Coordinates of C-alpha atoms in Angstrom, one line a residue:
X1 CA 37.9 -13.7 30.0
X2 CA 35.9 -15.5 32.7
X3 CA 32.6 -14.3 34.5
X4 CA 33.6 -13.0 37.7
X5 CA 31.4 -15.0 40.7
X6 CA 30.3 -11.7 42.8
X7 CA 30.6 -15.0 45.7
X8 CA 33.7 -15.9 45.6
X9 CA 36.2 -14.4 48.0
X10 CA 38.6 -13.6 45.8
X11 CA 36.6 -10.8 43.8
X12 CA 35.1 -9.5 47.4
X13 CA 35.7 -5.1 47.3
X14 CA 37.5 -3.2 49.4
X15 CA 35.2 0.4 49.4
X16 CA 38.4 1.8 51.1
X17 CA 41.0 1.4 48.0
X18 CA 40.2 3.4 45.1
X19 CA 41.7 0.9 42.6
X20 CA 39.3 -1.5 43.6
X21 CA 37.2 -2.6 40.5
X22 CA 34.0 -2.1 42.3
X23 CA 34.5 1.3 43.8
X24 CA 31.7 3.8 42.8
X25 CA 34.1 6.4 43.2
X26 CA 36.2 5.3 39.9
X27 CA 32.3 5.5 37.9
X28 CA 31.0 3.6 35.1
X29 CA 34.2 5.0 32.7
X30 CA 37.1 4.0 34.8
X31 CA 35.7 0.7 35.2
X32 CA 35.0 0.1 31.7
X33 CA 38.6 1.6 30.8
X34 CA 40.1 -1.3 33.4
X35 CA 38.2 -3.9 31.5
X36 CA 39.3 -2.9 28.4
X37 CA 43.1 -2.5 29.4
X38 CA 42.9 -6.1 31.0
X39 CA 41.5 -7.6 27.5
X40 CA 44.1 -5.5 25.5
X41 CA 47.4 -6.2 27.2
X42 CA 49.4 -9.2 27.5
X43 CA 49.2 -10.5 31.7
X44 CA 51.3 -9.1 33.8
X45 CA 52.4 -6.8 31.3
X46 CA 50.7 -2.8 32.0
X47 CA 52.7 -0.3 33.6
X48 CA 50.4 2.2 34.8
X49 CA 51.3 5.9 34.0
X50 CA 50.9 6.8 38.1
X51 CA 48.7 5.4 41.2
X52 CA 45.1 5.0 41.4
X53 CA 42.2 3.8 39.6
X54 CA 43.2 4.8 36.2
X55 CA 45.1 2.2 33.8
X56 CA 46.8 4.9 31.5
X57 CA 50.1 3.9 31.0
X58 CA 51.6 1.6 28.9
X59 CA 51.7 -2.3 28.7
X60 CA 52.7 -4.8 25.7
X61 CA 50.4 -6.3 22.9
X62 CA 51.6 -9.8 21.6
X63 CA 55.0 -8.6 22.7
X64 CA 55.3 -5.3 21.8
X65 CA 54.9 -1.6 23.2
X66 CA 51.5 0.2 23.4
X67 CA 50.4 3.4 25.0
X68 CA 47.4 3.5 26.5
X69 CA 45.2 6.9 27.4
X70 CA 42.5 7.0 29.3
X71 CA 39.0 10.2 28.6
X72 CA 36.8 9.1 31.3
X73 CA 35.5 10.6 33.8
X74 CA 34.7 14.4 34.8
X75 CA 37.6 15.8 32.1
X76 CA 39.2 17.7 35.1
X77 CA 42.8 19.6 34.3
X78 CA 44.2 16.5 35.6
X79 CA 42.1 13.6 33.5
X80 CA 43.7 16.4 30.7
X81 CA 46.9 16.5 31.6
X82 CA 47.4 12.3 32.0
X83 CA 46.0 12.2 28.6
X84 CA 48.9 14.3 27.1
X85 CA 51.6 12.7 29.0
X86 CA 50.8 9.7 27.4
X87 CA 50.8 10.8 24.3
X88 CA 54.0 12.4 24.9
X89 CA 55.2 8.7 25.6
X90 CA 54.0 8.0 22.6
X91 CA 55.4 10.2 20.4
X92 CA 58.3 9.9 22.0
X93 CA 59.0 6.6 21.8
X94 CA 57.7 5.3 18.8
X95 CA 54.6 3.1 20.1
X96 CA 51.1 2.6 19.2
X97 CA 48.7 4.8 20.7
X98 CA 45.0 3.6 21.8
X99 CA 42.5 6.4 23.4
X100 CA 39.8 4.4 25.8
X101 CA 37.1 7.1 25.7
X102 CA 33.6 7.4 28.1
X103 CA 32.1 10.3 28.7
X104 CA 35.6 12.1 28.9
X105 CA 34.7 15.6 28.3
X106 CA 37.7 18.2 27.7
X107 CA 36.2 21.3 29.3
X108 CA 39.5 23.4 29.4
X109 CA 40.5 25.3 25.8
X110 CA 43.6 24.5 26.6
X111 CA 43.8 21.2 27.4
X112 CA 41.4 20.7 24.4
X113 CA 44.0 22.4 21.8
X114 CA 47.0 20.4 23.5
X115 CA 45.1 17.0 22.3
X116 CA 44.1 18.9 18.9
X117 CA 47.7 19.3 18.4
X118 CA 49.5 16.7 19.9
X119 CA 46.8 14.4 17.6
X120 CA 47.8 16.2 14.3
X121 CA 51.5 15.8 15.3
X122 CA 50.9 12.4 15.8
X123 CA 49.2 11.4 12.9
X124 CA 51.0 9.3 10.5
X125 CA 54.1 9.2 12.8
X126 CA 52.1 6.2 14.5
X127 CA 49.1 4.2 14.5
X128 CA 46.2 5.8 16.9
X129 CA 43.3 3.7 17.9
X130 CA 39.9 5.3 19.7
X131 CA 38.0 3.1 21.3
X132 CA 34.5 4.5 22.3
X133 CA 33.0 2.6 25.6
X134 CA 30.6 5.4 26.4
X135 CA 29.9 8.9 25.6
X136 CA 32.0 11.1 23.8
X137 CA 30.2 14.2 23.2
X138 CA 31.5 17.8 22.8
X139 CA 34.4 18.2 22.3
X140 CA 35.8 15.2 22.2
X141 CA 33.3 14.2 19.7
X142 CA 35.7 16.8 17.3
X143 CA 39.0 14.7 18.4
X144 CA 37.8 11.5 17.7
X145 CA 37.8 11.5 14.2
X146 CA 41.5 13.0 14.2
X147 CA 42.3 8.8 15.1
X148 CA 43.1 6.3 12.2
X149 CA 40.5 3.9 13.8
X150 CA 37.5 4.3 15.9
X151 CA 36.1 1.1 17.2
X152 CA 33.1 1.0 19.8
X153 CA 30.8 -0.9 22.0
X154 CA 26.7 -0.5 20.9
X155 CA 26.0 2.0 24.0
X156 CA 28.9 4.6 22.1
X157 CA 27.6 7.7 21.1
X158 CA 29.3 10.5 19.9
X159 CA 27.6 13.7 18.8
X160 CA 28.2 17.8 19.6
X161 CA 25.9 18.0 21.4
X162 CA 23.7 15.6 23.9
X163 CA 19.9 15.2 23.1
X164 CA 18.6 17.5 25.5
X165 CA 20.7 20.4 24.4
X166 CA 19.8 19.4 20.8
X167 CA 16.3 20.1 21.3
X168 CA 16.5 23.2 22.9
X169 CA 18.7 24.3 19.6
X170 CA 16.9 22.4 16.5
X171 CA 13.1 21.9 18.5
X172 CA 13.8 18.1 17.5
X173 CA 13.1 15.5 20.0
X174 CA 15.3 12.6 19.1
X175 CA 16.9 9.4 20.8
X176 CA 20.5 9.4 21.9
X177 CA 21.3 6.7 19.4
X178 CA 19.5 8.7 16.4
X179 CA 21.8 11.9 17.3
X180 CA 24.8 10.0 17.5
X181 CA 24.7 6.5 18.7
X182 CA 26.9 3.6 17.4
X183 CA 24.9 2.2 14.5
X184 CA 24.5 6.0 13.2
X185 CA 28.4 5.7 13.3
X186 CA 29.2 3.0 12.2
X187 CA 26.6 3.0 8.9
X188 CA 26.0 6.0 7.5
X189 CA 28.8 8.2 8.8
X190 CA 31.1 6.0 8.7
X191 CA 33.4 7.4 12.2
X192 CA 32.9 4.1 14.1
X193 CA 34.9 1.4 11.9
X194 CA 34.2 -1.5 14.1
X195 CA 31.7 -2.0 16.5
X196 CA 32.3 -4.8 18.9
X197 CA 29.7 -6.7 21.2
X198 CA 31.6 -5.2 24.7
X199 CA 35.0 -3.9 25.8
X200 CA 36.8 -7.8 25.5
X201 CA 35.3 -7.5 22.1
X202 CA 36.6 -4.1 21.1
X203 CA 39.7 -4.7 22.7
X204 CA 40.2 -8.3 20.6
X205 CA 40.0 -6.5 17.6
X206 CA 42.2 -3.5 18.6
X207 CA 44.9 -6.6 19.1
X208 CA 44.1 -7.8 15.6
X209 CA 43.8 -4.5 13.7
X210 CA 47.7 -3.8 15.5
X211 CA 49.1 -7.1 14.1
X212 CA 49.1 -5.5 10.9
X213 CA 50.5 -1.9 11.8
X214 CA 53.6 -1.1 12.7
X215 CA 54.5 0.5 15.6
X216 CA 55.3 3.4 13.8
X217 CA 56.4 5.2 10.4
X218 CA 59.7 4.4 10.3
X219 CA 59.2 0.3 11.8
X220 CA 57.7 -2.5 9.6
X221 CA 54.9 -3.9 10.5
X222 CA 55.3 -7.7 11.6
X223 CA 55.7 -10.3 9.2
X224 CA 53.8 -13.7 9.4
X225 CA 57.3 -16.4 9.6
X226 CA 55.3 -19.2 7.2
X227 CA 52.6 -18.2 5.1
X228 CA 50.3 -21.0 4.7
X229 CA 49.2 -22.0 2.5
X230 CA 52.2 -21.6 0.3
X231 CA 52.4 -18.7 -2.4
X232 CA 53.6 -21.4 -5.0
X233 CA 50.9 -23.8 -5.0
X234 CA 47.7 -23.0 -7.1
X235 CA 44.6 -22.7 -6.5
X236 CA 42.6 -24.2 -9.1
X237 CA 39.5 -23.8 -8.1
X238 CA 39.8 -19.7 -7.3
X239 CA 38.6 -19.1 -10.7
X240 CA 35.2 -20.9 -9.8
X241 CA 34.6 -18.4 -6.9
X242 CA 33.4 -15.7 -9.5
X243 CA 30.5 -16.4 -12.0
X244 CA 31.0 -17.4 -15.3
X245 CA 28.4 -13.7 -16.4
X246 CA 30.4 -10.6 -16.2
X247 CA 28.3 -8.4 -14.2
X248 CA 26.8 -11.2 -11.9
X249 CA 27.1 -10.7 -7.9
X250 CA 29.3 -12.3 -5.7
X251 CA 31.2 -11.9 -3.0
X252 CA 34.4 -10.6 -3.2
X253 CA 35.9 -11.4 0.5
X254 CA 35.5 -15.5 -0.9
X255 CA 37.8 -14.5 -3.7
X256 CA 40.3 -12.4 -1.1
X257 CA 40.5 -15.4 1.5
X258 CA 41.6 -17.5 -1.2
X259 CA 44.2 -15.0 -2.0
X260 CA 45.5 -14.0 1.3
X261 CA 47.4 -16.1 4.3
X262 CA 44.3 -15.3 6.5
X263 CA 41.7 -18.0 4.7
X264 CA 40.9 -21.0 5.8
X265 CA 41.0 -21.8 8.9
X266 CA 41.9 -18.7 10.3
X267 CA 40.3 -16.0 11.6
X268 CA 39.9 -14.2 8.1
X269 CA 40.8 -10.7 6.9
X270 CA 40.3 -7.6 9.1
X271 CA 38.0 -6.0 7.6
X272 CA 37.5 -1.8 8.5
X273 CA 34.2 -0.3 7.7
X274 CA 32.3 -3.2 6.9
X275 CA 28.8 -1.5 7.5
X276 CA 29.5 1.9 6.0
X277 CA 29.6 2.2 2.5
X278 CA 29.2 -2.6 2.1
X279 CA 29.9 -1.8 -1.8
X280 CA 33.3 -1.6 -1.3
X281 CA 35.8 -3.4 0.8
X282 CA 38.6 -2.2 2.9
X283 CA 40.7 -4.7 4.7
X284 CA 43.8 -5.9 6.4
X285 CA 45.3 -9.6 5.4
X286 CA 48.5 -11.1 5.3
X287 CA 50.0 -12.2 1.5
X288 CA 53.1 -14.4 2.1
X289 CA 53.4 -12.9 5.1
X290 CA 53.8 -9.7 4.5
X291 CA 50.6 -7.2 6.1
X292 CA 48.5 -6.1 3.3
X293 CA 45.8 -3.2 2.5
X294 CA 42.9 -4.3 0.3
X295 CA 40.5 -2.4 -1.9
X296 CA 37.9 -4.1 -3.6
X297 CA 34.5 -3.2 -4.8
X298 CA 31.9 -5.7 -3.7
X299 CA 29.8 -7.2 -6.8
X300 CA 27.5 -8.2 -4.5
X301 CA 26.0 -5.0 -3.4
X302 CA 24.7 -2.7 -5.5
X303 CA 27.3 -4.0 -8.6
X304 CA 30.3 -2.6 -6.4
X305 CA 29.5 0.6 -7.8
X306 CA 31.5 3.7 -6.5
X307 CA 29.2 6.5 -5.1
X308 CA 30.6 9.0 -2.7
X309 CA 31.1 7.4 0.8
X310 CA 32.6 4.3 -1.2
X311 CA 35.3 6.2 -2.9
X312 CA 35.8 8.8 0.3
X313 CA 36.1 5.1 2.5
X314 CA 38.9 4.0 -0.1
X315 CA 40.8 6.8 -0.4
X316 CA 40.8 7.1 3.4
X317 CA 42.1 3.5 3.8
X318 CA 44.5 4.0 1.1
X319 CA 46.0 6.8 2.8
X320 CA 46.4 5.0 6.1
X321 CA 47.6 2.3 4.3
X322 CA 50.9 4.2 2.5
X323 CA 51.3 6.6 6.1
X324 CA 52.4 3.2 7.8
X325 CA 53.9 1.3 4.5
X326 CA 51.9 -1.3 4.0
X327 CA 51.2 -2.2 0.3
X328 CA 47.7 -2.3 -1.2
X329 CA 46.3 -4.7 -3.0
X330 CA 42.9 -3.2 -5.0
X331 CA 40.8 -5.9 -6.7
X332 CA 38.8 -4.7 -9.5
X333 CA 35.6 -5.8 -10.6
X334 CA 32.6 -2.7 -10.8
X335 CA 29.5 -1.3 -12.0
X336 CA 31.7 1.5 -12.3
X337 CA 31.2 5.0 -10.9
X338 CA 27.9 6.5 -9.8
X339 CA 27.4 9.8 -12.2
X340 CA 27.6 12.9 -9.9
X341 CA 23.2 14.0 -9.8
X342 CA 22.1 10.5 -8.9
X343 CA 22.7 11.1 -5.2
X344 CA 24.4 14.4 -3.5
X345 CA 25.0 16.9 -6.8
X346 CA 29.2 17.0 -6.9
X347 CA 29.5 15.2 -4.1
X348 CA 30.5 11.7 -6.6
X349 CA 33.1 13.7 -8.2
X350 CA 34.7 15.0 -5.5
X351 CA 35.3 11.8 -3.9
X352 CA 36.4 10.1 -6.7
X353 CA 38.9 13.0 -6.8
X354 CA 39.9 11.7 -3.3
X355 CA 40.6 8.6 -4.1
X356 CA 42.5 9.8 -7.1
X357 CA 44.5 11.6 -4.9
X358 CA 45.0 9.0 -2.4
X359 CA 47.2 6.4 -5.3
X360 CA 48.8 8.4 -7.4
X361 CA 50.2 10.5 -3.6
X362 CA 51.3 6.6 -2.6
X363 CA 54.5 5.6 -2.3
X364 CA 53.8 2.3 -1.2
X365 CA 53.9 -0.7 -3.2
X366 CA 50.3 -1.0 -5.3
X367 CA 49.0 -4.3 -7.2
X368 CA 46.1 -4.4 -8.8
X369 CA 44.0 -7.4 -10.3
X370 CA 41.3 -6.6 -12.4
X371 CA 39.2 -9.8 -12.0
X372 CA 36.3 -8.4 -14.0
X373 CA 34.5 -4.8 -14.7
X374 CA 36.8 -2.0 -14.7
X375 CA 34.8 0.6 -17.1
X376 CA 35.1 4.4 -17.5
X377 CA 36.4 6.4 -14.3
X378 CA 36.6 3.3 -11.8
X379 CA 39.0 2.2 -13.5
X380 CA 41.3 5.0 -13.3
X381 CA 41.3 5.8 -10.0
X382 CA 41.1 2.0 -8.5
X383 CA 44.8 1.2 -8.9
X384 CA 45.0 2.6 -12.4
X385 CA 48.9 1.8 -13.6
X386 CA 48.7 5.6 -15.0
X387 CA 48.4 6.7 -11.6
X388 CA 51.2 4.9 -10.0
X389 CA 50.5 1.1 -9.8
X390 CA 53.5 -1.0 -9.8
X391 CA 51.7 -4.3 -11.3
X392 CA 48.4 -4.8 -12.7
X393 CA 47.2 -8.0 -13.9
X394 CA 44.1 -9.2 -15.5
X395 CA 42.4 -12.4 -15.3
X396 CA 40.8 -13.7 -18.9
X397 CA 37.3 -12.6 -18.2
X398 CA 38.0 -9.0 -17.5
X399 CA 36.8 -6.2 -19.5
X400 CA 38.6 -3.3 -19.7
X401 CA 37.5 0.1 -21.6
X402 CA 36.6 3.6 -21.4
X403 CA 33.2 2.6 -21.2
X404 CA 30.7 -0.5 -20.5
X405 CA 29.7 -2.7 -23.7
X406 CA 26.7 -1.7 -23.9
X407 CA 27.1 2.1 -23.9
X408 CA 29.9 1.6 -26.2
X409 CA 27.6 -0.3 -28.8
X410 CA 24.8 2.4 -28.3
X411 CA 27.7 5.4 -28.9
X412 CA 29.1 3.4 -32.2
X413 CA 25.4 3.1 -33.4
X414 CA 24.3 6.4 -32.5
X415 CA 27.6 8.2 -34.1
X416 CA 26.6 5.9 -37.7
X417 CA 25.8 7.6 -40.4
X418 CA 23.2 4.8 -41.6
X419 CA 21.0 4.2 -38.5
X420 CA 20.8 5.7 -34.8
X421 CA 20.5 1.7 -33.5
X422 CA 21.0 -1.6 -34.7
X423 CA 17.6 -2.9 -36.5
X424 CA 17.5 -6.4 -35.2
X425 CA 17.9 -7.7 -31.2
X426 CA 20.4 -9.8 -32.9
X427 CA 22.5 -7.1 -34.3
X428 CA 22.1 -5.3 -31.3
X429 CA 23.7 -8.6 -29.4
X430 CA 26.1 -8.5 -32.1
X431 CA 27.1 -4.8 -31.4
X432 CA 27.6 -5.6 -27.7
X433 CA 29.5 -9.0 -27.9
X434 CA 32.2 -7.0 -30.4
X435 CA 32.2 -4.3 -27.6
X436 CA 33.0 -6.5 -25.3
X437 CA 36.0 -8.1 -27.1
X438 CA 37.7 -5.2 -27.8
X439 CA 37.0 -4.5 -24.1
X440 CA 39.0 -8.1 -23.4
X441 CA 42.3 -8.1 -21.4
X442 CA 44.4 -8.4 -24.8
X443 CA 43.5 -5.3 -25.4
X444 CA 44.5 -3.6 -22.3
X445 CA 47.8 -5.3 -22.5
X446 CA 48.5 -4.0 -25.8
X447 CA 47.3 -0.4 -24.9
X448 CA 49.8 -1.0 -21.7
X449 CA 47.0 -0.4 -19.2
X450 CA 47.9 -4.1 -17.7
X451 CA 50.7 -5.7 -17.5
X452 CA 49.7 -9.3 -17.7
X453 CA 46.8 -11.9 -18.2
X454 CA 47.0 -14.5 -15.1
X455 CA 45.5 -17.6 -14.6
X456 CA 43.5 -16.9 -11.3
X457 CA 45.0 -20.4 -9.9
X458 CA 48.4 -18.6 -10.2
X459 CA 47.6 -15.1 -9.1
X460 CA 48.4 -15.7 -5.3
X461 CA 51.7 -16.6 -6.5
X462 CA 52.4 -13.6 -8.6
X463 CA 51.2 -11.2 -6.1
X464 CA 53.6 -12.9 -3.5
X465 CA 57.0 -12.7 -6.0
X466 CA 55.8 -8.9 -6.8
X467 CA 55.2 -8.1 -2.7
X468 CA 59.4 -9.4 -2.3
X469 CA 60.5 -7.7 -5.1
X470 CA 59.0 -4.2 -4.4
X471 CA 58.9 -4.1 0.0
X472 CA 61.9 -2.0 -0.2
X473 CA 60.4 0.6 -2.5
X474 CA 61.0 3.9 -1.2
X475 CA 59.4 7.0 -2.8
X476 CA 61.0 10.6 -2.8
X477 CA 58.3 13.1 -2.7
X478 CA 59.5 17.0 -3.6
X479 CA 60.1 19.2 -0.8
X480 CA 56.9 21.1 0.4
X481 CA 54.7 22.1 3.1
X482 CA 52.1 19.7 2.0
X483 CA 49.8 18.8 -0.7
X484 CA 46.4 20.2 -1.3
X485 CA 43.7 17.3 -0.8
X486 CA 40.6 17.6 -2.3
X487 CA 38.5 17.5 0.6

């Protein structure tokens, strides 16, 4: 987009026409929401839902249908009731649905339980995008989260309640951005999963993050035509992205540009989430074309270990991952999982019982590649095979076992009869390197917890003949209201 000269003729405003871009009547949300729309659709492409300021409607991204619905503004029966009508198009027509949201307050019960409903209905039938310009407080603050992605500008906020009437309640006098501003969002709780630098920005990734969705359930999502570079050739060099130490940090997204189409030179993987919860990655690549989930504890914060937001992060992503058929891909490589006490008491467990939930529920295709760590509970509910993955390799320098080498030596020296600890440092070093070959990727073939040992120069080529062979997997679930979720 270009920088509009306020000079220049052409962008002169007409204070009589209520479409006008500069017309103070249309506020600070309708403006925004016009901005945004003109980033996000292809030219000449939006078909407005009715006349006026407001670019609800409809319009096509790289090609292909989106419905776009517009919270800005008083929240009047009317701002309610366009709203709806577009998610009616929606749902009745199969298409992507993305919310622009500033300061769009739903002040009628009614209308707020039609977009309560109408967003559950929707939800997994096809892909809804939020995209917070402004305020969304109230209310709406309670329908945001009912989206599959919430992406934001820095001024977003979202909270119950605005400061003001949050002082009056709590006696607390705190900041806008403290009660419920964008980096609030976006880090700790984890509701924002992108926040861009302006509406062109948000609006750039919404067109990205859609790439790799479907338009809905019962569509595919669009396949790259040529891969590149080619799933055949090796990569011999992949195996030097990880150091030679078990246990040493680095950073997993080198190893999954090397895997995926989107290295290179290209723009990269789409990663969701990045700030909440950094130990872990979710993102969205390309693998020989075909649009791919990724799960992947990140070594280099915190030894990828799996604490409560990182396995309730996962097992979300997984989740929207197998409600539009895309496959996931989890990479292994852990500190393992952080013991419930050592932050929230229960709280560990019961997102770890999340994610368990959220593979072995899948009926998408799942590949795992344990490229290193994969010790006591991580490394069942990361892709376990016991819990529904369809291939697991392991590269030659993972370690797989109930526990980590060390605690395993300590346990075999503490259960001997003779002493409670080996007597030397080099017994001791003795224990723990025998630990850690029986915790070697023979062994897990043997006990059928992996199917194969891969050369990492070949694994992009194995994960591409596995993603042909299983894309028309289809899962049978038995008939029921629905499951239970551990929440």
């Amino acid at each position: 987009m270009t920088d509009e000269n306020p000079q220049d003729p052409r962008n002169a405003q007409d204070p009589q026409d209520p479409s006008s871009p500069g017309d103070p009547r249309e506020g600070d949300g309708l403006a925004a929401a016009r901005a945004f729309a003109a980033a996000l659709f292809d030219e000449g492409t939006a078909v407005p839902l009715a006349d006026g300021a407001s670019p609800a409607g409809a319009g096509e991204v790289d090609g292909r249908d989106v419905c776009l619905a517009v919270a800005a503004g008083p929240g009047d029966a009317a701002g309610a009731d366009a709203e709806s009508r577009v998610r009616a198009l929606a749902a009745g027509t199969g298409r992507p649905l993305v919310t622009v949201v500033d300061a769009g307050e739903v002040t009628d019960p009614r209308a707020f339980g039609d977009l309560a409903r109408t967003g559950v209905a929707l939800s997994g039938v096809v892909p809804q995008v939020s995209v917070v310009l402004g305020a969304a407080d109230g209310a709406r603050a309670l329908l945001l989260p009912l989206a599959d992605v919430v992406v934001a500008v820095p001024s977003a906020r979202s909270a119950l309640a605005e400061p003001a009437a949050a002082r009056v309640v709590t006696g607390l006098d705190r900041e806008a951005g403290a009660l419920g501003g964008a980096e609030l969002h976006a880090r700790t709780t984890g509701r924002f999963a992108h926040v861009a630098d302006d509406a062109a920005g948000a609006a750039e990734f919404v067109r990205d993050l859609l790439a790799h969705l479907p338009s809905n359930n019962r569509a595919s999502a669009p396949r790259l035509p040529e891969p590149a570079p080619d799933p055949a050739e090796e990569d011999p060099d992949l195996a030097d992205a990880l150091p030679a130490r078990a246990g040493a940090p680095y950073d997993v997204r080198e190893v999954l540009a090397r895997l995926a189409d989107d290295g290179g030179d290209g723009p990269g993987p789409l990663e969701l989430h990045a700030a909440h919860a950094p130990q872990l990655v979710t993102a969205l690549v390309h693998l020989d074309g075909w649009s791919t989930g990724v799960v992947a504890p990140q070594p280099a914060v915190r030894g990828g270990v799996l604490d409560a937001d990182a396995a309730a992060k996962a097992a979300r992503f997984v989740r929207l991952c197998d409600a539009f058929g895309l496959p996931v891909l989890t990479l292994v490589d852990t500190a393992g999982a952080l013991p419930a006490g050592e932050d929230d008491d229960g709280a560990p467990t019961a997102a770890l019982a999340q994610l368990l939930y959220a593979y072995a529920e899948a009926t998408v295709p799942l590949l795992t590649v344990v490229t290193g760590r994969a010790h006591g509970p991580a490394r069942l509910v990361l892709g376990s095979r016991h819990v529904g993955a369809d291939l697991v390799l392991a590269w030659p320098r993972a370690l797989t076992a109930a526990r980590d080498e060390v605690a395993t030596a300590t346990a075999t020296a503490t259960a001997s009869a003779t002493a409670a600890a080996p007597g030397t440092a080099e017994d001791w070093a003795r224990a723990v390197h025998e630990a850690a070959r029986a915790a070697g990727p023979e062994a897990a073939v043997r006990d059928r917890e992996v199917d194969a040992v891969v050369d990492p120069a070949r694994t992009r080529a194995r994960l591409a003949a596995a993603l042909r062979l299983l894309h028309r997997k289809s899962g049978h679930q038995p008939a029921r209201r629905h499951g239970n979720v551990p929440l």
